[in-house]
Coordinates of C-alpha atoms and ligand atoms in Angstrom, one line a residue:
M178 CA 0.0 0.0 0.0
T179 CA 1.2 3.5 -0.8
A180 CA -0.1 6.8 0.7
A181 CA 1.1 10.4 0.3
A182 CA 2.4 11.7 3.6
A183 CA 0.1 14.7 3.3
S184 CA -3.1 12.7 3.2
P185 CA -5.5 12.8 6.2
E186 CA -4.9 10.2 9.0
S187 CA -5.9 9.3 12.4
A188 CA -3.8 9.3 15.6
A189 CA -1.6 6.4 16.6
S190 CA -3.6 3.4 17.9
S191 CA -2.6 1.8 21.2
E192 CA -1.8 -1.4 19.2
S193 CA 0.9 0.5 17.3
A194 CA 3.0 0.6 20.6
A195 CA 2.7 -3.1 21.2
S196 CA 6.0 -4.9 21.7
P197 CA 7.2 -7.2 18.9
E198 CA 6.7 -10.2 21.1
S199 CA 3.0 -9.3 21.6
A200 CA 2.3 -9.0 17.9
A201 CA 0.1 -11.4 16.0
S202 CA 0.7 -15.2 16.2
P203 CA 2.5 -16.9 13.3
E204 CA -0.8 -18.3 12.1
S205 CA -2.1 -14.8 11.6
A206 CA 0.7 -13.9 9.1
R207 CA -0.9 -13.8 5.7
P208 CA 1.4 -15.7 3.2
E209 CA 0.5 -13.1 0.5
S210 CA 2.0 -10.4 2.5
L211 CA 5.4 -12.1 2.1
G212 CA 5.3 -11.8 -1.7
P213 CA 6.0 -14.6 -4.1
R214 CA 9.7 -15.1 -3.3
I215 CA 9.9 -15.5 0.5
T216 CA 8.5 -18.8 1.5
A217 CA 8.2 -20.5 4.9
E218 CA 10.5 -23.1 3.6
L219 CA 13.2 -20.5 2.8
L220 CA 12.8 -18.8 6.3
G221 CA 13.1 -22.3 7.8
R222 CA 16.2 -23.0 5.9
L223 CA 17.8 -19.7 7.1
A224 CA 16.8 -20.4 10.7
A225 CA 18.4 -23.8 10.4
R226 CA 21.8 -22.2 9.6
V227 CA 22.0 -20.9 13.2
P228 CA 24.4 -23.1 15.2
V229 CA 22.7 -24.3 18.3
A230 CA 23.9 -26.9 20.8
G231 CA 20.4 -28.2 21.7
R232 CA 16.6 -27.4 21.7
R233 CA 16.2 -23.6 22.0
D234 CA 13.3 -21.2 22.6
Q235 CA 12.3 -19.3 19.4
V236 CA 12.6 -15.6 18.8
A237 CA 9.6 -14.3 16.8
I238 CA 10.7 -11.9 14.0
T239 CA 8.0 -9.2 13.3
M240 CA 7.4 -7.4 10.1
P241 CA 7.5 -3.8 11.2
A242 CA 5.4 -2.6 8.3
T243 CA 2.4 -4.8 9.2
G244 CA 3.1 -5.9 12.8
K245 CA 2.6 -9.5 11.7
I246 CA 5.1 -12.3 12.4
L247 CA 7.6 -13.1 9.6
G248 CA 9.2 -16.2 11.1
H249 CA 11.2 -17.6 14.0
V250 CA 14.9 -18.1 14.7
P251 CA 16.6 -19.7 17.7
H252 CA 17.0 -17.8 20.9
G253 CA 20.8 -18.5 21.1
T254 CA 22.6 -18.9 24.4
A255 CA 26.1 -18.3 25.8
D256 CA 26.8 -22.0 25.2
D257 CA 25.9 -21.6 21.5
V258 CA 28.3 -18.7 21.2
A259 CA 31.0 -20.8 22.8
A260 CA 30.4 -23.7 20.6
A261 CA 30.3 -21.4 17.5
A262 CA 33.7 -20.1 18.6
E263 CA 35.1 -23.6 18.9
T264 CA 33.9 -24.5 15.4
A265 CA 35.4 -21.2 14.1
R266 CA 38.7 -21.9 15.7
G267 CA 38.7 -25.4 14.1
A268 CA 37.9 -24.0 10.6
Q269 CA 40.1 -20.9 10.6
P270 CA 43.7 -22.1 10.2
R271 CA 42.9 -23.9 6.9
W272 CA 41.1 -20.9 5.6
A273 CA 44.0 -18.7 6.6
R274 CA 46.6 -21.0 4.8
M275 CA 44.8 -20.6 1.5
D276 CA 46.2 -18.0 -0.9
A277 CA 44.7 -14.6 -0.4
A278 CA 43.9 -14.6 -4.1
D279 CA 41.9 -17.8 -3.6
R280 CA 40.0 -16.3 -0.7
S281 CA 39.3 -13.3 -3.0
K282 CA 37.7 -15.6 -5.6
V283 CA 35.1 -16.5 -3.0
L284 CA 34.3 -12.8 -2.5
L285 CA 34.0 -12.1 -6.2
R286 CA 31.6 -15.0 -6.7
F287 CA 29.6 -13.8 -3.7
A288 CA 29.3 -10.3 -5.2
E289 CA 28.1 -11.7 -8.5
L290 CA 25.6 -14.0 -6.8
L291 CA 24.3 -11.2 -4.8
L292 CA 23.6 -9.0 -7.9
S293 CA 21.8 -11.8 -9.6
R294 CA 19.7 -12.9 -6.6
Q295 CA 19.0 -9.4 -5.3
D296 CA 15.3 -9.6 -5.5
E297 CA 15.1 -12.3 -2.9
V298 CA 17.2 -10.4 -0.3
L299 CA 15.5 -7.1 -1.2
D300 CA 12.3 -8.7 -0.1
L301 CA 13.9 -10.0 3.1
I302 CA 15.4 -6.7 4.0
Q303 CA 12.1 -5.0 3.4
L304 CA 10.1 -7.6 5.4
E305 CA 12.3 -7.7 8.4
N306 CA 13.3 -3.9 8.5
G307 CA 10.2 -2.2 7.0
K308 CA 12.3 0.2 4.8
A309 CA 11.4 1.2 1.2
R310 CA 12.9 -1.0 -1.6
R311 CA 14.9 2.0 -3.0
H312 CA 16.7 2.2 0.3
A313 CA 17.1 -1.5 0.6
F314 CA 18.8 -1.5 -2.8
E315 CA 21.6 0.7 -1.4
E316 CA 22.5 -2.3 0.7
I317 CA 22.9 -4.5 -2.4
I318 CA 25.2 -2.0 -4.1
D319 CA 27.1 -1.5 -0.9
V320 CA 27.8 -5.1 -0.2
A321 CA 28.7 -5.9 -3.8
Q322 CA 31.1 -3.0 -3.9
T323 CA 32.7 -3.8 -0.6
S324 CA 33.1 -7.4 -1.5
R325 CA 34.6 -6.6 -4.9
Y326 CA 36.9 -4.0 -3.3
Y327 CA 38.4 -6.3 -0.8
A328 CA 38.6 -9.1 -3.3
R329 CA 40.7 -6.9 -5.5
T330 CA 42.8 -5.2 -2.8
A331 CA 43.3 -7.8 0.0
P332 CA 46.2 -9.7 -1.6
R333 CA 48.1 -6.4 -2.0
Y334 CA 47.2 -5.2 1.6
L335 CA 48.2 -8.5 3.1
R336 CA 51.4 -9.1 1.2
P337 CA 54.6 -8.7 3.4
Q338 CA 55.9 -5.1 2.9
R339 CA 59.6 -4.2 2.9
R340 CA 60.4 -1.5 5.6
A341 CA 63.5 0.5 6.1
G342 CA 65.8 -1.6 8.3
A343 CA 67.7 -0.5 11.4
L344 CA 71.0 -0.4 9.5
P345 CA 70.9 0.2 5.7
A346 CA 71.9 -2.9 3.7
L347 CA 72.8 -4.8 6.9
T348 CA 69.2 -5.1 8.2
Q349 CA 66.4 -6.3 6.0
T350 CA 63.0 -5.7 7.5
W351 CA 59.5 -6.8 6.6
E352 CA 56.0 -6.1 7.9
Y353 CA 53.8 -9.2 8.0
H354 CA 50.1 -9.3 8.7
H355 CA 48.5 -12.4 10.3
P356 CA 44.8 -12.9 10.7
K357 CA 43.6 -12.3 14.3
G358 CA 41.7 -15.6 14.4
V359 CA 38.1 -15.2 15.3
V360 CA 36.4 -11.9 14.7
G361 CA 33.1 -11.0 16.4
V362 CA 30.7 -8.7 14.4
I363 CA 27.8 -7.1 16.3
S364 CA 25.4 -5.2 14.1
P365 CA 22.2 -3.2 14.3
W366 CA 18.9 -3.6 12.5
N367 CA 18.9 -0.5 10.3
Y368 CA 21.0 -1.9 7.5
P369 CA 20.5 -5.6 8.1
L370 CA 22.4 -6.8 5.0
T371 CA 25.1 -4.1 4.8
L372 CA 25.9 -4.0 8.5
G373 CA 25.2 -7.7 9.0
I374 CA 27.8 -8.8 6.5
S375 CA 30.0 -6.1 4.9
D376 CA 32.3 -5.7 7.9
A377 CA 32.8 -9.5 7.9
L378 CA 34.0 -9.4 4.3
P379 CA 37.5 -7.9 4.9
A380 CA 37.8 -9.9 8.1
L381 CA 37.3 -13.1 6.0
A382 CA 39.6 -11.8 3.1
A383 CA 42.3 -11.4 5.8
G384 CA 41.9 -15.1 6.7
N385 CA 39.8 -14.8 9.8
A386 CA 36.8 -16.8 10.9
V387 CA 33.8 -14.6 11.8
I388 CA 30.9 -15.0 14.2
A389 CA 28.2 -12.4 13.3
K390 CA 25.5 -11.4 15.7
P391 CA 22.9 -9.3 13.9
D392 CA 20.2 -7.4 15.9
R393 CA 17.6 -9.6 17.4
Q394 CA 14.9 -8.0 15.2
T395 CA 16.6 -8.5 11.8
P396 CA 18.5 -11.8 11.6
Y397 CA 17.4 -13.0 8.2
S398 CA 19.5 -10.8 5.8
A399 CA 22.7 -11.8 7.5
L400 CA 21.7 -15.5 7.5
W401 CA 20.9 -15.2 3.8
A402 CA 24.2 -13.6 3.1
A403 CA 26.0 -16.4 5.0
G404 CA 24.2 -18.9 2.9
L405 CA 25.3 -17.1 -0.3
L406 CA 28.9 -17.0 0.8
A407 CA 28.8 -20.8 1.4
E408 CA 27.4 -21.2 -2.1
A409 CA 30.3 -18.9 -3.3
G410 CA 32.8 -21.4 -1.8
L411 CA 33.3 -20.3 1.8
P412 CA 34.3 -23.4 3.8
P413 CA 31.9 -24.5 6.6
G414 CA 32.4 -23.0 10.0
V415 CA 34.4 -20.0 8.8
L416 CA 31.3 -17.7 9.1
Q417 CA 28.6 -18.4 11.5
V418 CA 25.6 -16.3 12.5
V419 CA 24.2 -16.5 16.0
T420 CA 20.7 -15.1 16.8
G421 CA 19.1 -13.7 19.9
P422 CA 19.1 -10.7 22.2
G423 CA 22.3 -8.5 22.3
P424 CA 22.6 -8.2 26.1
E425 CA 22.6 -12.1 26.3
L426 CA 24.9 -12.9 23.4
G427 CA 27.1 -9.8 23.3
G428 CA 29.1 -10.6 26.4
P429 CA 29.9 -14.2 25.4
L430 CA 30.8 -13.1 22.0
V431 CA 33.3 -10.6 23.3
E432 CA 34.6 -13.3 25.7
H433 CA 35.3 -15.7 22.8
C434 CA 36.6 -13.5 19.9
D435 CA 40.0 -12.0 19.1
F436 CA 38.7 -8.7 17.7
L437 CA 35.3 -7.0 17.9
M438 CA 33.6 -5.0 15.2
F439 CA 30.7 -3.3 16.7
T440 CA 28.0 -1.1 15.1
G441 CA 25.2 0.3 17.1
S442 CA 24.4 3.0 19.7
T443 CA 27.0 4.9 21.6
R444 CA 25.4 3.7 24.8
T445 CA 25.9 0.0 24.0
G446 CA 29.3 0.8 22.4
R447 CA 30.6 1.9 25.8
I448 CA 29.4 -1.4 27.4
V449 CA 31.1 -3.6 24.9
A450 CA 34.2 -1.5 24.8
A451 CA 34.6 -2.0 28.5
Q452 CA 34.2 -5.8 28.0
A453 CA 36.7 -5.9 25.2
A454 CA 39.2 -3.7 27.2
S455 CA 39.1 -6.1 30.1
R456 CA 40.2 -8.9 27.7
L457 CA 42.8 -6.7 26.0
I458 CA 41.3 -7.3 22.6
E459 CA 41.2 -4.6 20.0
Y460 CA 37.9 -3.3 18.7
S461 CA 36.4 -1.0 16.2
M462 CA 33.2 1.0 16.9
E463 CA 30.8 2.7 14.5
L464 CA 28.3 4.5 16.8
G465 CA 25.6 7.1 16.8
G466 CA 25.4 10.6 15.3
K467 CA 23.5 13.8 15.1
N468 CA 24.6 14.8 11.6
A469 CA 24.4 18.2 10.1
I470 CA 23.8 19.5 6.6
L471 CA 25.0 23.0 5.6
V472 CA 23.1 24.8 2.8
L473 CA 25.4 27.7 1.9
A474 CA 24.3 30.9 0.2
D475 CA 25.5 29.8 -3.3
A476 CA 23.9 26.3 -3.1
D477 CA 22.2 25.2 -6.3
L478 CA 18.7 24.7 -4.9
R479 CA 17.6 22.4 -7.7
R480 CA 20.1 19.9 -6.6
T481 CA 20.0 20.8 -2.8
V482 CA 16.2 20.2 -2.3
P483 CA 16.2 16.6 -3.4
G484 CA 19.6 16.0 -1.8
A485 CA 18.5 17.3 1.5
V486 CA 15.3 15.1 1.3
R487 CA 17.5 12.1 0.7
A488 CA 19.8 13.2 3.5
A489 CA 16.9 13.4 6.0
F490 CA 14.5 10.6 5.0
S491 CA 16.5 7.8 3.5
S492 CA 15.7 4.5 5.2
T493 CA 13.0 6.5 7.2
G494 CA 15.8 8.5 8.8
Q495 CA 17.1 5.3 10.5
L496 CA 20.5 5.7 8.8
C497 CA 23.5 6.4 11.0
I498 CA 24.8 8.9 8.4
S499 CA 21.5 10.6 7.6
M500 CA 20.9 14.2 8.8
E501 CA 18.9 15.5 11.7
R502 CA 20.1 19.2 11.7
M503 CA 20.1 21.6 8.8
Y504 CA 21.8 25.0 8.8
V505 CA 20.4 27.2 6.0
D506 CA 22.0 30.5 5.0
D507 CA 19.8 33.4 5.7
S508 CA 20.0 34.5 2.0
V509 CA 18.4 31.3 0.7
W510 CA 16.1 30.5 3.6
D511 CA 13.0 31.9 2.0
A512 CA 13.6 30.3 -1.4
F513 CA 14.8 26.9 0.1
V514 CA 12.7 26.1 3.1
P515 CA 9.2 26.1 1.5
R516 CA 10.5 23.9 -1.3
F517 CA 12.2 21.5 1.1
A518 CA 9.1 21.2 3.3
K519 CA 6.9 20.6 0.3
A520 CA 9.2 17.9 -1.1
A521 CA 9.2 16.2 2.3
S522 CA 5.4 16.3 2.5
S523 CA 4.9 14.8 -0.9
L524 CA 6.9 11.7 -0.2
R525 CA 4.8 8.6 -0.6
L526 CA 4.8 6.3 2.3
G527 CA 4.1 2.6 1.9
H528 CA 5.3 -1.0 2.3
S529 CA 5.0 -2.7 -1.0
L530 CA 7.8 -5.0 -2.3
D531 CA 8.5 -2.8 -5.3
Y532 CA 10.1 0.6 -5.9
K533 CA 6.9 2.7 -5.6
P534 CA 7.0 4.0 -2.0
D535 CA 9.5 6.7 -1.3
M536 CA 9.7 6.0 2.4
G537 CA 8.9 2.9 4.5
S538 CA 8.2 2.1 8.2
L539 CA 10.1 2.6 11.4
I540 CA 11.6 -0.5 12.8
S541 CA 9.5 -1.0 15.9
P542 CA 6.9 0.6 18.3
A543 CA 9.8 1.5 20.5
Q544 CA 11.4 3.5 17.7
L545 CA 8.0 5.1 16.9
D546 CA 7.7 6.1 20.5
T547 CA 11.1 7.9 20.4
V548 CA 10.2 9.8 17.3
T549 CA 6.8 10.7 18.6
R550 CA 8.3 11.8 22.0
H551 CA 11.0 14.0 20.3
V552 CA 8.5 15.7 18.0
S553 CA 5.8 16.3 20.6
D554 CA 8.3 17.6 23.2
A555 CA 9.7 20.0 20.6
V556 CA 6.2 21.3 19.5
S557 CA 5.1 21.6 23.2
K558 CA 8.1 23.8 23.9
G559 CA 7.4 26.1 20.9
A560 CA 8.9 24.5 17.8
E561 CA 7.0 24.9 14.6
L562 CA 6.1 22.0 12.3
L563 CA 6.8 22.8 8.6
A564 CA 5.9 19.3 7.5
G565 CA 4.6 16.0 8.9
G566 CA 4.6 15.5 12.7
K567 CA 2.3 12.5 13.0
P568 CA 2.3 8.7 13.2
R569 CA 0.4 7.0 10.3
P570 CA -1.3 4.0 11.7
D571 CA -3.6 4.0 8.6
I572 CA -0.6 2.7 6.7
G573 CA 1.0 0.4 9.3
P574 CA 1.7 0.3 13.0
C575 CA 5.1 2.0 12.9
F576 CA 4.8 4.6 10.1
Y577 CA 5.6 8.2 10.8
E578 CA 5.5 11.2 8.5
P579 CA 8.6 12.9 7.1
T580 CA 8.8 15.7 9.6
V581 CA 10.4 19.2 9.3
L582 CA 10.8 21.4 12.4
T583 CA 12.0 24.9 12.9
G584 CA 12.5 27.0 16.0
T585 CA 14.0 24.1 18.0
S586 CA 16.2 25.0 21.0
P587 CA 18.6 23.4 23.4
D588 CA 15.9 22.6 25.9
M589 CA 14.2 20.1 23.5
A590 CA 15.4 16.5 23.2
V591 CA 15.5 16.8 19.4
Y592 CA 18.1 19.5 19.5
A593 CA 21.1 17.4 20.5
D594 CA 20.0 13.8 21.0
E595 CA 19.9 11.3 18.1
T596 CA 16.3 10.8 17.1
F597 CA 17.1 8.1 14.5
G598 CA 13.9 8.7 12.6
P599 CA 12.4 10.9 9.7
V600 CA 12.8 14.2 11.7
I601 CA 15.0 17.2 10.7
S602 CA 15.3 20.6 12.5
L603 CA 16.1 23.6 10.3
Y604 CA 18.2 26.5 11.7
R605 CA 18.6 29.9 9.9
V606 CA 22.3 31.1 10.0
S607 CA 24.0 34.3 9.0
G608 CA 26.7 32.6 7.0
A609 CA 29.2 29.7 6.7
E610 CA 31.1 30.6 9.8
E611 CA 28.0 30.3 12.0
A612 CA 27.0 27.1 10.3
I613 CA 30.3 25.5 10.9
K614 CA 30.3 26.6 14.6
L615 CA 26.8 25.2 15.2
A616 CA 27.4 22.0 13.2
N617 CA 30.5 21.3 15.3
D618 CA 28.7 22.0 18.6
S619 CA 27.8 18.3 19.2
C620 CA 29.2 15.3 21.1
Y621 CA 28.9 13.4 17.8
G622 CA 31.0 13.6 14.6
L623 CA 29.9 11.0 12.1
N624 CA 28.8 12.4 8.7
F625 CA 28.2 16.0 7.6
S626 CA 27.1 17.4 4.2
V627 CA 27.9 20.8 2.5
W628 CA 26.0 22.2 -0.4
T629 CA 27.6 24.9 -2.6
R630 CA 28.3 25.7 -6.2
D631 CA 31.9 26.4 -5.3
T632 CA 33.3 22.9 -4.6
R633 CA 36.8 24.2 -3.7
K634 CA 35.2 26.3 -0.9
G635 CA 33.0 23.3 -0.1
R636 CA 36.2 21.2 0.6
Q637 CA 37.7 24.0 2.7
I638 CA 34.6 24.1 4.8
A639 CA 34.4 20.4 5.0
S640 CA 37.9 20.1 6.4
R641 CA 36.9 22.4 9.3
L642 CA 33.9 20.2 10.2
E643 CA 34.5 17.8 13.0
A644 CA 33.2 14.5 11.4
G645 CA 34.7 11.4 10.0
T646 CA 33.1 11.8 6.6
V647 CA 31.9 15.0 4.8
N648 CA 30.0 14.9 1.5
V649 CA 30.0 18.0 -0.7
N650 CA 26.9 18.3 -2.8
E651 CA 25.8 14.8 -1.8
A652 CA 24.1 13.6 1.3
Y653 CA 26.0 10.5 2.4
A654 CA 26.5 8.1 -0.5
A655 CA 29.6 9.7 -2.0
A656 CA 31.8 9.3 1.1
W657 CA 30.3 6.0 2.2
G658 CA 30.5 4.5 -1.4
S659 CA 34.2 5.6 -1.7
V660 CA 35.2 2.3 -0.1
D661 CA 38.9 2.9 -0.8
A662 CA 38.8 5.8 1.9
P663 CA 38.2 5.3 5.6
M664 CA 34.7 5.7 7.1
G665 CA 34.5 6.2 10.8
G666 CA 33.1 8.5 13.5
W667 CA 34.9 11.2 15.5
K668 CA 34.1 12.1 19.1
D669 CA 31.2 9.9 20.5
S670 CA 30.5 8.5 17.0
G671 CA 33.1 5.8 17.0
V672 CA 36.6 4.4 17.4
G673 CA 38.6 3.3 14.4
S674 CA 37.1 3.0 10.9
R675 CA 35.8 0.7 8.3
H676 CA 36.8 0.7 4.5
G677 CA 40.2 1.2 2.8
E678 CA 43.5 -0.2 4.1
H679 CA 42.6 0.2 7.8
G680 CA 39.3 -1.6 7.2
I681 CA 41.2 -4.8 6.5
L682 CA 44.5 -4.5 8.4
K683 CA 42.7 -3.9 11.7
Y684 CA 41.6 -7.6 11.4
T685 CA 45.3 -8.6 11.5
D686 CA 48.2 -8.7 13.9
A687 CA 51.1 -6.8 12.5
Q688 CA 54.5 -8.6 12.8
T689 CA 57.9 -7.1 12.1
I690 CA 60.6 -9.6 10.9
A691 CA 64.1 -8.3 10.6
V692 CA 67.1 -10.2 9.3
Q693 CA 70.5 -8.9 10.3
H694 CA 73.4 -9.5 7.8
L695 CA 77.2 -9.6 8.4
L696 CA 77.5 -7.4 11.5
P697 CA 75.6 -7.5 14.8
I698 CA 73.9 -4.3 16.1
A699 CA 76.5 -4.4 18.9
P700 CA 80.2 -3.8 19.1
P701 CA 81.8 -6.2 16.6
G702 CA 84.5 -8.5 17.7
R703 CA 86.7 -7.0 20.4
T704 CA 85.8 -3.3 19.5
P705 CA 85.7 -1.3 22.8
P706 CA 82.2 -0.1 23.6
A707 CA 83.4 3.6 23.6
T708 CA 84.8 3.2 20.1
Y709 CA 81.6 1.6 19.0
A710 CA 79.5 4.4 20.5
K711 CA 81.6 7.0 18.7
A712 CA 81.4 5.2 15.4
M713 CA 77.7 4.7 15.7
T714 CA 77.1 8.4 16.5
A715 CA 78.9 9.4 13.4
A716 CA 76.9 6.8 11.5
M717 CA 73.7 8.2 12.9
R718 CA 74.6 11.7 11.7
A719 CA 75.5 10.3 8.2
L720 CA 72.3 8.3 8.0
Q721 CA 70.2 11.3 8.6
R722 CA 71.5 12.8 5.4
L723 CA 70.5 9.8 3.3
P724 CA 67.1 10.3 1.5
G725 CA 64.2 8.6 3.1
R726 CA 65.9 8.1 6.5
T727 CA 64.8 9.6 9.8
Ligands
LIG73 P1 22.0 -1.0 19.9 O1 23.4 -0.5 20.4 O2 21.0 -1.1 20.8 O3 22.2 -2.4 19.2 C1 23.2 -2.7 18.3 C2 23.7 -4.1 18.4 O4 24.2 -4.3 19.7 C3 22.6 -5.1 18.2 O5 23.0 -6.3 17.5 C4 22.2 -5.5 19.6 O6 21.6 -6.7 19.7 C5 23.5 -5.4 20.3 N1 23.5 -5.2 21.7 C6 22.5 -4.6 22.5 N2 22.9 -4.6 23.7 C7 24.1 -5.2 23.8 C8 25.0 -5.6 24.9 N3 24.7 -5.2 26.2 N4 26.1 -6.2 24.6 C9 26.4 -6.6 23.4 N5 25.6 -6.3 22.3 C10 24.4 -5.6 22.6 O7 21.8 0.0 18.7 P2 20.3 0.3 18.1 O8 19.9 1.5 18.9 O9 19.5 -0.8 17.9 O10 20.9 0.8 16.6 C11 20.8 2.1 16.2 C12 22.1 2.9 16.6 O11 23.2 2.4 15.8 C13 22.0 4.4 16.3 O12 22.6 5.0 17.3 C14 22.8 4.5 15.1 O13 23.4 5.8 14.8 C15 23.9 3.5 15.2 N6 24.5 3.1 13.9 C16 25.8 3.5 13.7 C17 26.3 3.2 12.4 C18 27.7 3.7 12.1 O14 28.3 3.2 11.1 N7 28.3 4.6 12.8 C19 25.6 2.4 11.5 C20 24.3 2.1 11.8 C21 23.8 2.4 13.1

């Protein structure tokens, strides 16, 4: 069903706030709502991929767009995680001994299979997450691109590198990279395919085994991807997906892995970082944000209006790199703001398994509650609604209109807290300097966006913004899609980064191997130490003059 956001609607029903567990029973799921490709048999096969050491309770997976139950997966336990880790440790050495180029072939086949089977997983993403198909498609492109990138570059990144030796000619030094062993990947529900699998790909390319723990609400996309990797040639046991609640499985996973890749909220990030620190294992964290978009005086509004709509409402605003704050130059405010508000209001909401709807559902009644709370708090304290502002239970239990606010102030939750929904606050600024100052006034620093006709100036401004990625004349896809460059958050938005060289080498232990020829690095023969010290001092001074030496 598709409905324009501007059409009349009723207030949220009390059912719309029901917890996923209390939603309709499996029997009440109408098979036709799953579309022609997703069958009970397929869902059963995916659930059977979960490694469990015995009979387990089942976790019901709810379709956010309808509130009905999609299927069930095992409620994994700490014992299951421990058993998965044992399996992974058994399978990993053989995988690591394979040529990096042969491991890359698996990733290349996976990318090709993904592109050709995309319709099936697009349905799964939509059904378990509720997002519109156009936003689900971003996940296909992202995973295929990441897989190909690391297939192409991993052999080069992993090859032993020559480094300058302690003594020229006499010391030959190499930097080696060895897989860590077992990598744990904890991911959220908002990009269930991308975040469920793409961080595992470089870990696998580097010769690790991976245990992935997707969010409790969205396990199917990661399970589907694990099945496809097996079909592409990944040996059994090298990648396993455990399912169940994060607070129950997260601790045991940190307990059993050698590196943790975590994506999720800053709050949970702090908990798992403390657990990882107590085991002295390394981790990488991609966390929350309160991203800002800057519309400068010379922005091309024909491009900026649709770009800003994408920036705010992609994946129903449940995108870590989407925007919740917009700073608009005073000189274009009157021309820009009504056009932006109108474009937001005319987005079509819906949940069909095709490309018709512009925006889908929120993930859960809890997320709907946060969005509703942030907007009503702002409005009750004096903010003005320029678009949206209401739940849409007439479309589905967790739908909410694309919402544009102005007049928001620091006493409102929406001002500085991450809403993670289709809500953006607009602020009028007197120029680029004020926009930069306000954008940087946040504990977060994930992804910002600058719109200007002068791209040189755009880059200069971008370099003064305190965020791990900044897009000029694009919302988020240009920087994210540049897989060769690092993507990570500053401040409370993360630790470390994904993508590029660091995105694979973080899954390895670096080792320096140095071979000493002819002379020891000590007084040779019977040379008195004082003579040696003098000679070495002279050598140090001479070495400094050689090109490339420090
Ligand atoms: P969350 O932190 O509640 O959950 C994320 C993952 O952590 C899930 O798999 C969950 O099961 C697990 N988890 C929950 N409690 C745990 C615990 N005690 N120990 C171990 N694991 C636990 O996150 P959320 O609120 O569901 O997801 C949205 C958040 O993720 C937003 O803040 C968003 O900005 C952020 N996010 C960041 C990025 C990025 O790349 N920076 C990408 C997507 C989402």
